[in-house]
């Protein structure tokens, strides 16, 4: 039986929530925030918010996986969701919560994990590794937001 693996991270971003959400929803900008192990990011359809489709690769846990993500906005301005159409079960949700002139951003991913011993190891290691990757992504988002405020 497969298990669902969940990983998340959050950080306060030094910009208003509306601006931060706009940066995340713009898939052309979104690629700037992705640290390694993400690479080869391409916008296939749309480009901003619901209806966008992006493709990228992730070199993670000893292998490369290509993901094709469909973007939806269940709560526009607050929640952006990317769902893999390649069958991995990966769903990544970006939640932006206003905090005065700043925004709290949470990134949470869940996916269908492996079974057996490999699954056991994955459930321990993957959330920790992804947490570190997401903290880097959020740091890049914060740096970009700060540049926009100065510029």
PDB file of C-alpha atoms in Angstrom:
ATOM      1  CA  UNK A   1       0.000   0.000   0.000  1.00  0.00           C
ATOM      2  CA  UNK A   2       1.399   3.400  -1.028  1.00  0.00           C
ATOM      3  CA  UNK A   3       1.657   6.147   1.529  1.00  0.00           C
ATOM      4  CA  UNK A   4       1.240   9.856   1.012  1.00  0.00           C
ATOM      5  CA  UNK A   5       4.408  11.843   1.693  1.00  0.00           C
ATOM      6  CA  UNK A   6       3.958  15.444   2.842  1.00  0.00           C
ATOM      7  CA  UNK A   7       6.576  18.202   3.016  1.00  0.00           C
ATOM      8  CA  UNK A   8       6.200  21.876   3.790  1.00  0.00           C
ATOM      9  CA  UNK A   9       7.922  25.115   4.734  1.00  0.00           C
ATOM     10  CA  UNK A  10       6.801  28.641   5.455  1.00  0.00           C
ATOM     11  CA  UNK A  11       8.340  32.065   5.766  1.00  0.00           C
ATOM     12  CA  UNK A  12       7.321  35.665   6.154  1.00  0.00           C
ATOM     13  CA  UNK A  13       7.987  37.580   2.949  1.00  0.00           C
ATOM     14  CA  UNK A  14       8.764  41.291   3.169  1.00  0.00           C
ATOM     15  CA  UNK A  15       6.085  42.497   0.748  1.00  0.00           C
ATOM     16  CA  UNK A  16       2.306  42.895   0.735  1.00  0.00           C
ATOM     17  CA  UNK A  17       0.346  39.679   0.197  1.00  0.00           C
ATOM     18  CA  UNK A  18      -1.176  40.871  -3.095  1.00  0.00           C
ATOM     19  CA  UNK A  19       2.281  41.460  -4.568  1.00  0.00           C
ATOM     20  CA  UNK A  20       3.639  38.145  -3.296  1.00  0.00           C
ATOM     21  CA  UNK A  21       0.703  36.210  -4.703  1.00  0.00           C
ATOM     22  CA  UNK A  22       1.118  37.959  -8.052  1.00  0.00           C
ATOM     23  CA  UNK A  23       4.801  36.903  -8.150  1.00  0.00           C
ATOM     24  CA  UNK A  24       3.887  33.279  -7.423  1.00  0.00           C
ATOM     25  CA  UNK A  25       1.004  33.176  -9.916  1.00  0.00           C
ATOM     26  CA  UNK A  26       3.185  34.499 -12.754  1.00  0.00           C
ATOM     27  CA  UNK A  27       4.820  31.303 -13.964  1.00  0.00           C
ATOM     28  CA  UNK A  28       7.483  33.248 -15.883  1.00  0.00           C
ATOM     29  CA  UNK A  29       8.571  34.842 -12.596  1.00  0.00           C
ATOM     30  CA  UNK A  30       7.986  31.683 -10.571  1.00  0.00           C
ATOM     31  CA  UNK A  31      10.920  29.970 -12.259  1.00  0.00           C
ATOM     32  CA  UNK A  32      13.269  32.566 -10.675  1.00  0.00           C
ATOM     33  CA  UNK A  33      12.416  31.307  -7.219  1.00  0.00           C
ATOM     34  CA  UNK A  34      13.145  27.618  -7.849  1.00  0.00           C
ATOM     35  CA  UNK A  35      16.492  26.493  -6.448  1.00  0.00           C
ATOM     36  CA  UNK A  36      18.333  23.337  -7.380  1.00  0.00           C
ATOM     37  CA  UNK A  37      17.245  20.507  -7.565  1.00  0.00           C
ATOM     38  CA  UNK A  38      14.626  22.098  -9.908  1.00  0.00           C
ATOM     39  CA  UNK A  39      15.723  22.845 -13.458  1.00  0.00           C
ATOM     40  CA  UNK A  40      14.633  23.090 -17.107  1.00  0.00           C
ATOM     41  CA  UNK A  41      11.493  25.100 -16.221  1.00  0.00           C
ATOM     42  CA  UNK A  42       9.203  25.827 -19.184  1.00  0.00           C
ATOM     43  CA  UNK A  43       5.800  27.456 -19.482  1.00  0.00           C
ATOM     44  CA  UNK A  44       3.724  25.346 -21.891  1.00  0.00           C
ATOM     45  CA  UNK A  45       0.351  27.073 -21.623  1.00  0.00           C
ATOM     46  CA  UNK A  46      -0.953  30.303 -20.172  1.00  0.00           C
ATOM     47  CA  UNK A  47       1.589  31.851 -17.901  1.00  0.00           C
ATOM     48  CA  UNK A  48      -0.393  33.493 -15.129  1.00  0.00           C
ATOM     49  CA  UNK A  49      -2.621  31.632 -12.699  1.00  0.00           C
ATOM     50  CA  UNK A  50      -5.394  29.177 -13.514  1.00  0.00           C
ATOM     51  CA  UNK A  51      -5.004  27.314 -16.767  1.00  0.00           C
ATOM     52  CA  UNK A  52      -1.241  27.612 -16.878  1.00  0.00           C
ATOM     53  CA  UNK A  53       0.778  24.477 -17.486  1.00  0.00           C
ATOM     54  CA  UNK A  54       4.462  24.298 -16.619  1.00  0.00           C
ATOM     55  CA  UNK A  55       7.039  21.594 -17.105  1.00  0.00           C
ATOM     56  CA  UNK A  56      10.256  21.152 -15.152  1.00  0.00           C
ATOM     57  CA  UNK A  57      12.634  18.525 -13.898  1.00  0.00           C
ATOM     58  CA  UNK A  58      13.706  17.756 -10.368  1.00  0.00           C
ATOM     59  CA  UNK A  59      16.853  15.862  -9.473  1.00  0.00           C
ATOM     60  CA  UNK A  60      15.877  14.395  -6.137  1.00  0.00           C
ATOM     61  CA  UNK A  61      16.693  11.308  -4.121  1.00  0.00           C
ATOM     62  CA  UNK A  62      19.057   9.865  -6.689  1.00  0.00           C
ATOM     63  CA  UNK A  63      16.860  10.243  -9.745  1.00  0.00           C
ATOM     64  CA  UNK A  64      15.445  12.783 -12.171  1.00  0.00           C
ATOM     65  CA  UNK A  65      11.699  13.157 -12.463  1.00  0.00           C
ATOM     66  CA  UNK A  66       9.957  15.274 -15.093  1.00  0.00           C
ATOM     67  CA  UNK A  67       6.841  16.993 -13.845  1.00  0.00           C
ATOM     68  CA  UNK A  68       4.071  18.644 -15.849  1.00  0.00           C
ATOM     69  CA  UNK A  69       2.033  20.812 -13.525  1.00  0.00           C
ATOM     70  CA  UNK A  70      -1.477  22.163 -14.137  1.00  0.00           C
ATOM     71  CA  UNK A  71      -2.127  25.383 -12.212  1.00  0.00           C
ATOM     72  CA  UNK A  72      -5.396  26.189 -10.457  1.00  0.00           C
ATOM     73  CA  UNK A  73      -6.447  28.906  -8.034  1.00  0.00           C
ATOM     74  CA  UNK A  74      -9.060  27.527  -5.635  1.00  0.00           C
ATOM     75  CA  UNK A  75      -8.893  30.826  -3.745  1.00  0.00           C
ATOM     76  CA  UNK A  76      -7.492  33.493  -6.117  1.00  0.00           C
ATOM     77  CA  UNK A  77      -5.171  35.898  -4.361  1.00  0.00           C
ATOM     78  CA  UNK A  78      -4.593  33.426  -1.535  1.00  0.00           C
ATOM     79  CA  UNK A  79      -4.163  29.824  -2.755  1.00  0.00           C
ATOM     80  CA  UNK A  80      -2.344  28.571  -5.856  1.00  0.00           C
ATOM     81  CA  UNK A  81      -2.159  24.833  -6.581  1.00  0.00           C
ATOM     82  CA  UNK A  82       0.079  22.936  -8.998  1.00  0.00           C
ATOM     83  CA  UNK A  83      -0.967  19.353  -9.791  1.00  0.00           C
ATOM     84  CA  UNK A  84       1.243  16.925 -11.729  1.00  0.00           C
ATOM     85  CA  UNK A  85      -0.464  15.537 -14.822  1.00  0.00           C
ATOM     86  CA  UNK A  86       2.200  12.813 -15.249  1.00  0.00           C
ATOM     87  CA  UNK A  87       0.728  10.530 -12.597  1.00  0.00           C
ATOM     88  CA  UNK A  88       3.067  11.061  -9.635  1.00  0.00           C
ATOM     89  CA  UNK A  89       0.221  12.272  -7.459  1.00  0.00           C
ATOM     90  CA  UNK A  90       2.278  15.383  -6.649  1.00  0.00           C
ATOM     91  CA  UNK A  91       0.215  18.361  -5.537  1.00  0.00           C
ATOM     92  CA  UNK A  92       1.960  21.543  -4.389  1.00  0.00           C
ATOM     93  CA  UNK A  93      -0.060  24.261  -2.690  1.00  0.00           C
ATOM     94  CA  UNK A  94       1.134  27.824  -2.169  1.00  0.00           C
ATOM     95  CA  UNK A  95      -0.828  29.713   0.474  1.00  0.00           C
ATOM     96  CA  UNK A  96      -0.341  33.447   0.965  1.00  0.00           C
ATOM     97  CA  UNK A  97      -1.661  35.005   4.185  1.00  0.00           C
ATOM     98  CA  UNK A  98      -1.558  38.779   4.739  1.00  0.00           C
ATOM     99  CA  UNK A  99       0.375  39.984   7.789  1.00  0.00           C
ATOM    100  CA  UNK A 100       0.163  43.748   7.652  1.00  0.00           C
ATOM    101  CA  UNK A 101       2.654  44.942   5.025  1.00  0.00           C
ATOM    102  CA  UNK A 102       4.127  41.442   4.827  1.00  0.00           C
ATOM    103  CA  UNK A 103       2.867  38.007   3.811  1.00  0.00           C
ATOM    104  CA  UNK A 104       3.227  34.573   5.330  1.00  0.00           C
ATOM    105  CA  UNK A 105       3.822  32.063   2.522  1.00  0.00           C
ATOM    106  CA  UNK A 106       3.414  28.337   3.033  1.00  0.00           C
ATOM    107  CA  UNK A 107       4.467  25.737   0.467  1.00  0.00           C
ATOM    108  CA  UNK A 108       3.087  22.250   1.043  1.00  0.00           C
ATOM    109  CA  UNK A 109       3.549  19.279  -1.258  1.00  0.00           C
ATOM    110  CA  UNK A 110       2.084  15.821  -1.075  1.00  0.00           C
ATOM    111  CA  UNK A 111       2.722  12.858  -3.345  1.00  0.00           C
ATOM    112  CA  UNK A 112       2.229   9.128  -3.531  1.00  0.00           C
ATOM    113  CA  UNK A 113       5.231   7.526  -1.889  1.00  0.00           C
ATOM    114  CA  UNK A 114       6.940   4.248  -2.565  1.00  0.00           C
ATOM    115  CA  UNK A 115       5.967   1.027  -0.814  1.00  0.00           C
ATOM    116  CA  UNK A 116       8.012  -1.267   1.404  1.00  0.00           C
ATOM    117  CA  UNK A 117      11.430  -0.366   2.762  1.00  0.00           C
ATOM    118  CA  UNK A 118      11.972   2.288   0.065  1.00  0.00           C
ATOM    119  CA  UNK A 119       8.722   3.932   1.128  1.00  0.00           C
ATOM    120  CA  UNK A 120       9.721   3.865   4.784  1.00  0.00           C
ATOM    121  CA  UNK A 121      13.017   5.604   4.002  1.00  0.00           C
ATOM    122  CA  UNK A 122      11.289   8.063   1.667  1.00  0.00           C
ATOM    123  CA  UNK A 123       8.766   9.091   4.340  1.00  0.00           C
ATOM    124  CA  UNK A 124      11.660   9.953   6.658  1.00  0.00           C
ATOM    125  CA  UNK A 125      14.070  11.622   4.240  1.00  0.00           C
ATOM    126  CA  UNK A 126      11.927  13.303   1.554  1.00  0.00           C
ATOM    127  CA  UNK A 127      10.040  15.701   3.859  1.00  0.00           C
ATOM    128  CA  UNK A 128      13.292  16.938   5.425  1.00  0.00           C
ATOM    129  CA  UNK A 129      15.019  17.428   2.087  1.00  0.00           C
ATOM    130  CA  UNK A 130      12.016  19.128   0.501  1.00  0.00           C
ATOM    131  CA  UNK A 131      11.635  21.361   3.565  1.00  0.00           C
ATOM    132  CA  UNK A 132      15.197  22.633   3.004  1.00  0.00           C
ATOM    133  CA  UNK A 133      14.546  23.118  -0.729  1.00  0.00           C
ATOM    134  CA  UNK A 134      11.338  25.036  -0.016  1.00  0.00           C
ATOM    135  CA  UNK A 135      13.125  27.257   2.514  1.00  0.00           C
ATOM    136  CA  UNK A 136      15.588  28.173  -0.255  1.00  0.00           C
ATOM    137  CA  UNK A 137      12.695  28.849  -2.634  1.00  0.00           C
ATOM    138  CA  UNK A 138      11.053  31.116  -0.062  1.00  0.00           C
ATOM    139  CA  UNK A 139      14.344  32.940   0.542  1.00  0.00           C
ATOM    140  CA  UNK A 140      14.606  33.605  -3.200  1.00  0.00           C
ATOM    141  CA  UNK A 141      11.006  34.842  -3.248  1.00  0.00           C
ATOM    142  CA  UNK A 142      11.737  37.164  -0.322  1.00  0.00           C
ATOM    143  CA  UNK A 143      14.888  38.520  -2.010  1.00  0.00           C
ATOM    144  CA  UNK A 144      12.917  39.203  -5.203  1.00  0.00           C
ATOM    145  CA  UNK A 145      10.109  40.911  -3.261  1.00  0.00           C
ATOM    146  CA  UNK A 146      12.639  43.130  -1.452  1.00  0.00           C
ATOM    147  CA  UNK A 147      14.252  44.090  -4.784  1.00  0.00           C
ATOM    148  CA  UNK A 148      10.847  45.128  -6.130  1.00  0.00           C
ATOM    149  CA  UNK A 149      10.203  47.362  -3.129  1.00  0.00           C
ATOM    150  CA  UNK A 150      13.558  49.121  -3.535  1.00  0.00           C
ATOM    151  CA  UNK A 151      13.376  49.367  -7.349  1.00  0.00           C
TER     152      UNK A 151
END
